Short mmCIF file of C-alpha atoms in Angstrom, two decimals:
data_model
loop_
_atom_site.label_atom_id
_atom_site.label_comp_id
_atom_site.label_asym_id
_atom_site.label_seq_id
_atom_site.Cartn_x
_atom_site.Cartn_y
_atom_site.Cartn_z
CA UNK A 1 4.19 4.01 -6.30
CA UNK A 2 3.35 4.77 -9.91
CA UNK A 3 0.22 2.69 -10.51
CA UNK A 4 -3.22 2.77 -8.97
CA UNK A 5 -3.78 0.12 -6.31
CA UNK A 6 -7.31 -1.31 -6.50
CA UNK A 7 -8.76 -2.58 -3.23
CA UNK A 8 -10.89 -5.63 -2.47
CA UNK A 9 -14.17 -5.28 -0.56
CA UNK A 10 -12.37 -6.54 2.54
CA UNK A 11 -9.68 -3.88 2.18
CA UNK A 12 -12.28 -1.17 1.64
CA UNK A 13 -13.98 -2.24 4.87
CA UNK A 14 -10.67 -1.91 6.74
CA UNK A 15 -10.12 1.56 5.28
CA UNK A 16 -13.69 2.44 6.30
CA UNK A 17 -12.95 1.37 9.87
CA UNK A 18 -9.84 3.56 9.94
CA UNK A 19 -11.78 6.45 8.44
CA UNK A 20 -14.53 6.06 11.04
CA UNK A 21 -11.93 6.39 13.78
CA UNK A 22 -10.64 9.56 12.11
CA UNK A 23 -14.19 10.96 12.16
CA UNK A 24 -14.60 10.02 15.81
CA UNK A 25 -11.26 11.68 16.63
CA UNK A 26 -12.35 14.90 14.93
CA UNK A 27 -15.61 14.70 16.89
CA UNK A 28 -13.59 14.51 20.12
CA UNK A 29 -11.59 17.56 18.99
CA UNK A 30 -14.87 19.37 18.28
CA UNK A 31 -15.95 18.86 21.90
CA UNK A 32 -13.10 20.93 23.33
CA UNK A 33 -12.01 23.28 20.54
CA UNK A 34 -12.74 26.90 21.36
CA UNK A 35 -11.32 30.17 22.68
CA UNK A 36 -8.59 29.67 25.29
CA UNK A 37 -7.63 26.17 24.16
CA UNK A 38 -4.15 25.62 22.68
CA UNK A 39 -3.60 23.60 19.53
CA UNK A 40 -1.20 21.42 21.56
CA UNK A 41 -4.15 20.42 23.76
CA UNK A 42 -6.07 19.27 20.68
CA UNK A 43 -3.08 17.24 19.53
CA UNK A 44 -2.66 15.55 22.91
CA UNK A 45 -6.35 14.64 22.98
CA UNK A 46 -6.16 13.11 19.50
CA UNK A 47 -3.01 11.14 20.32
CA UNK A 48 -4.60 9.59 23.39
CA UNK A 49 -7.95 8.90 21.72
CA UNK A 50 -6.39 7.20 18.69
CA UNK A 51 -4.15 5.05 20.88
CA UNK A 52 -7.02 4.15 23.21
CA UNK A 53 -8.88 2.85 20.16
CA UNK A 54 -6.14 0.47 19.10
CA UNK A 55 -4.71 2.55 16.29
CA UNK A 56 -1.66 4.67 15.49
CA UNK A 57 -1.68 8.37 14.54
CA UNK A 58 -0.75 8.28 10.85
CA UNK A 59 0.97 11.67 10.78
CA UNK A 60 3.18 11.13 13.83
CA UNK A 61 6.77 10.70 12.56
CA UNK A 62 5.54 10.64 8.93
CA UNK A 63 8.59 11.99 7.09
CA UNK A 64 9.62 13.45 10.45
CA UNK A 65 6.35 15.25 11.28
CA UNK A 66 6.34 15.51 15.10
CA UNK A 67 2.60 15.49 15.88
CA UNK A 68 -0.61 13.47 15.57
CA UNK A 69 -2.65 16.27 13.99
CA UNK A 70 -1.92 18.97 11.44
CA UNK A 71 -3.53 22.12 12.84
CA UNK A 72 -3.58 25.19 10.62
CA UNK A 73 -5.07 28.46 11.91
CA UNK A 74 -6.37 31.21 9.63
CA UNK A 75 -3.85 31.90 6.81
CA UNK A 76 -2.18 28.51 7.25
CA UNK A 77 -3.42 26.23 4.46
CA UNK A 78 -2.19 22.84 5.68
CA UNK A 79 0.52 21.02 7.65
CA UNK A 80 0.63 23.43 10.57
CA UNK A 81 2.34 22.25 13.75
CA UNK A 82 0.32 22.05 16.98
CA UNK A 83 1.83 24.58 19.38
CA UNK A 84 1.15 26.86 22.34
CA UNK A 85 -1.04 28.98 20.03
CA UNK A 86 -4.15 29.94 22.00
CA UNK A 87 -7.29 29.68 19.88
CA UNK A 88 -9.38 32.85 19.88
CA UNK A 89 -12.84 33.96 18.88
CA UNK A 90 -13.03 34.59 15.13
CA UNK A 91 -10.34 32.06 14.16
CA UNK A 92 -10.61 29.46 11.45
CA UNK A 93 -8.84 26.28 12.59
CA UNK A 94 -8.24 23.53 10.04
CA UNK A 95 -7.63 20.14 11.65
CA UNK A 96 -6.28 17.27 9.52
CA UNK A 97 -6.22 13.78 11.05
CA UNK A 98 -5.05 10.37 9.88
CA UNK A 99 -4.86 6.96 11.54
CA UNK A 100 -3.42 3.53 10.83
CA UNK A 101 -5.53 0.62 12.02
CA UNK A 102 -4.86 -3.00 11.02
CA UNK A 103 -2.30 -1.64 8.51
CA UNK A 104 -4.81 0.53 6.63
CA UNK A 105 -5.05 4.31 6.61
CA UNK A 106 -7.89 6.77 7.05
CA UNK A 107 -7.51 10.51 6.34
CA UNK A 108 -9.89 13.42 6.84
CA UNK A 109 -9.90 17.15 7.62
CA UNK A 110 -12.35 19.73 8.92
CA UNK A 111 -12.19 23.52 9.28
CA UNK A 112 -13.77 24.83 12.48
CA UNK A 113 -15.23 28.34 12.77
CA UNK A 114 -14.45 29.52 16.30
CA UNK A 115 -17.15 31.63 17.92
CA UNK A 116 -18.32 34.48 15.70
CA UNK A 117 -16.22 34.72 12.53
CA UNK A 118 -16.47 37.51 9.97
CA UNK A 119 -18.60 37.12 6.86
CA UNK A 120 -15.66 36.44 4.52
CA UNK A 121 -14.35 33.62 6.71
CA UNK A 122 -17.76 32.01 7.11
CA UNK A 123 -18.43 32.19 3.38
CA UNK A 124 -15.03 30.60 2.76
CA UNK A 125 -15.82 27.72 5.12
CA UNK A 126 -19.28 27.18 3.62
CA UNK A 127 -17.99 27.26 0.04
CA UNK A 128 -15.07 24.92 0.78
CA UNK A 129 -17.40 22.43 2.47
CA UNK A 130 -19.70 22.59 -0.56
CA UNK A 131 -16.67 22.06 -2.83
CA UNK A 132 -15.99 18.80 -1.00
CA UNK A 133 -19.63 17.72 -1.41
CA UNK A 134 -19.52 18.48 -5.14
CA UNK A 135 -16.26 16.58 -5.49
CA UNK A 136 -17.76 13.55 -3.75
CA UNK A 137 -20.84 13.70 -6.02
CA UNK A 138 -18.52 13.28 -8.99
CA UNK A 139 -16.49 10.45 -7.40
CA UNK A 140 -18.41 7.57 -8.97
CA UNK A 141 -17.62 4.79 -11.44
CA UNK A 142 -17.38 6.09 -15.01
CA UNK A 143 -16.34 9.63 -14.12
CA UNK A 144 -12.75 10.84 -14.23
CA UNK A 145 -10.38 12.55 -11.80
CA UNK A 146 -10.74 15.76 -13.81
CA UNK A 147 -14.50 15.78 -13.17
CA UNK A 148 -13.84 16.01 -9.44
CA UNK A 149 -11.36 18.86 -9.85
CA UNK A 150 -13.64 20.68 -12.29
CA UNK A 151 -16.55 20.59 -9.84
CA UNK A 152 -14.41 21.89 -6.97
CA UNK A 153 -12.74 24.61 -9.04
CA UNK A 154 -15.95 25.89 -10.62
CA UNK A 155 -17.71 26.37 -7.29
CA UNK A 156 -14.73 27.98 -5.54
CA UNK A 157 -13.90 30.39 -8.34
CA UNK A 158 -17.56 31.29 -8.93
CA UNK A 159 -17.51 32.57 -5.34
CA UNK A 160 -14.35 34.60 -5.86
CA UNK A 161 -11.94 32.30 -4.03
CA UNK A 162 -8.54 30.88 -5.02
CA UNK A 163 -7.99 27.15 -5.57
CA UNK A 164 -4.64 25.89 -4.26
CA UNK A 165 -2.78 24.01 -6.98
CA UNK A 166 0.48 23.01 -5.32
CA UNK A 167 -1.24 20.52 -2.98
CA UNK A 168 -3.71 17.84 -4.05
CA UNK A 169 -5.80 14.91 -2.87
CA UNK A 170 -4.57 11.35 -3.26
CA UNK A 171 -5.25 7.64 -3.11
CA UNK A 172 -5.48 6.02 0.34
CA UNK A 173 -4.84 2.42 1.38
CA UNK A 174 -1.83 0.66 2.85
CA UNK A 175 -0.01 3.97 2.39
CA UNK A 176 -1.15 7.43 3.39
CA UNK A 177 -0.48 8.82 -0.08
CA UNK A 178 -1.07 6.58 -3.09
CA UNK A 179 -1.90 7.16 -6.72
CA UNK A 180 -3.86 8.77 -8.24
CA UNK A 181 -3.35 12.42 -7.40
CA UNK A 182 -6.68 14.24 -7.07
CA UNK A 183 -6.27 17.93 -7.93
CA UNK A 184 -8.87 20.50 -6.93
CA UNK A 185 -8.90 21.89 -10.47
CA UNK A 186 -9.26 20.27 -13.85
CA UNK A 187 -11.20 19.70 -17.04
CA UNK A 188 -14.29 17.57 -17.40
CA UNK A 189 -13.55 14.13 -18.82
CA UNK A 190 -9.79 14.33 -18.17
CA UNK A 191 -7.45 12.26 -16.03
CA UNK A 192 -7.65 8.64 -14.85
CA UNK A 193 -11.03 6.93 -15.06
CA UNK A 194 -12.72 6.23 -11.73
CA UNK A 195 -13.23 2.50 -11.25
CA UNK A 196 -14.56 0.24 -8.52
CA UNK A 197 -11.86 -0.60 -5.99
CA UNK A 198 -10.27 2.85 -6.02
CA UNK A 199 -10.15 4.73 -2.71
CA UNK A 200 -9.28 8.42 -2.80
CA UNK A 201 -9.02 11.36 -0.42
CA UNK A 202 -10.76 14.41 -1.86
CA UNK A 203 -9.52 17.54 -0.09
CA UNK A 204 -10.35 21.03 -1.33
CA UNK A 205 -7.90 23.65 -0.06
CA UNK A 206 -9.42 27.03 -0.85
CA UNK A 207 -8.00 30.50 -0.16
CA UNK A 208 -10.06 33.63 0.48
CA UNK A 209 -7.69 35.59 -1.75
CA UNK A 210 -5.17 34.50 -4.36
CA UNK A 211 -4.58 30.82 -5.12
CA UNK A 212 -0.83 30.98 -4.48
CA UNK A 213 0.86 29.60 -1.38
CA UNK A 214 4.17 29.92 0.46
CA UNK A 215 6.14 26.93 1.73
CA UNK A 216 7.94 27.79 4.96
CA UNK A 217 11.50 26.92 5.92
CA UNK A 218 10.35 24.47 8.63
CA UNK A 219 9.62 22.08 5.75
CA UNK A 220 5.93 21.71 6.58
CA UNK A 221 3.88 24.86 7.15
CA UNK A 222 2.06 26.19 4.08
CA UNK A 223 0.34 29.59 4.14
CA UNK A 224 -1.65 31.60 1.62
CA UNK A 225 0.59 33.91 -0.39
CA UNK A 226 -1.37 37.02 0.60
CA UNK A 227 -1.93 35.86 4.22
CA UNK A 228 -5.69 35.77 3.74
CA UNK A 229 -7.64 32.95 5.42
CA UNK A 230 -7.69 29.44 3.99
CA UNK A 231 -10.07 26.51 4.55
CA UNK A 232 -9.57 22.75 4.12
CA UNK A 233 -12.03 19.87 4.15
CA UNK A 234 -11.14 16.26 3.35
CA UNK A 235 -12.97 12.95 3.12
CA UNK A 236 -11.81 9.45 2.15
CA UNK A 237 -14.10 7.99 -0.52
CA UNK A 238 -14.47 4.49 -2.01
CA UNK A 239 -15.43 4.58 -5.69
CA UNK A 240 -18.54 2.56 -6.54
#
């Protein structure tokens, strides 16, 4: 899909409903996530909750992905498989969730600090969350995609962290990934102009160390190149 798909108010409302269910699913995950819980348990909970609410997990079978959630502990950046991994005190656990409801997608992610995490990890989480907020502040009519990336990059790098470049945000609608791409780096005033009717997922992926990543042979898992922790926050935003 090479061109940007502009949504009607009715379509935006449907995307909002899907996105609300994503938020509610992550809230259910938040209730049980903690030391001693496996990431498979989180995935099972999300699968059942999404289905019980009349929707479909967007990631399940997407290009062959076998689960409802992407769950990425510590040095995993994104696209981690739920497994028998037992969550422990001090972990960072990034949980990415998507749903399809009435043919429209919602997509969001949150990084959980488990118990007492060290200062570097907590700073990383706080900075990445702030990067998302700054990106959203720039996601208004008249700004450009580059303004979002610039805001994210400036805040992350000012705090000594690496901005992942190989993976980016995206449009959301009747497909999980639509145009435009929304990088977490960029120049002010560059890229496509933000216009009413656009819906985008802004998703800073920030590494505690270097910006580089490794793509694993399983075709999905992405880790930081230096195996330092990574954090990921994502929100679906309608431009207005």
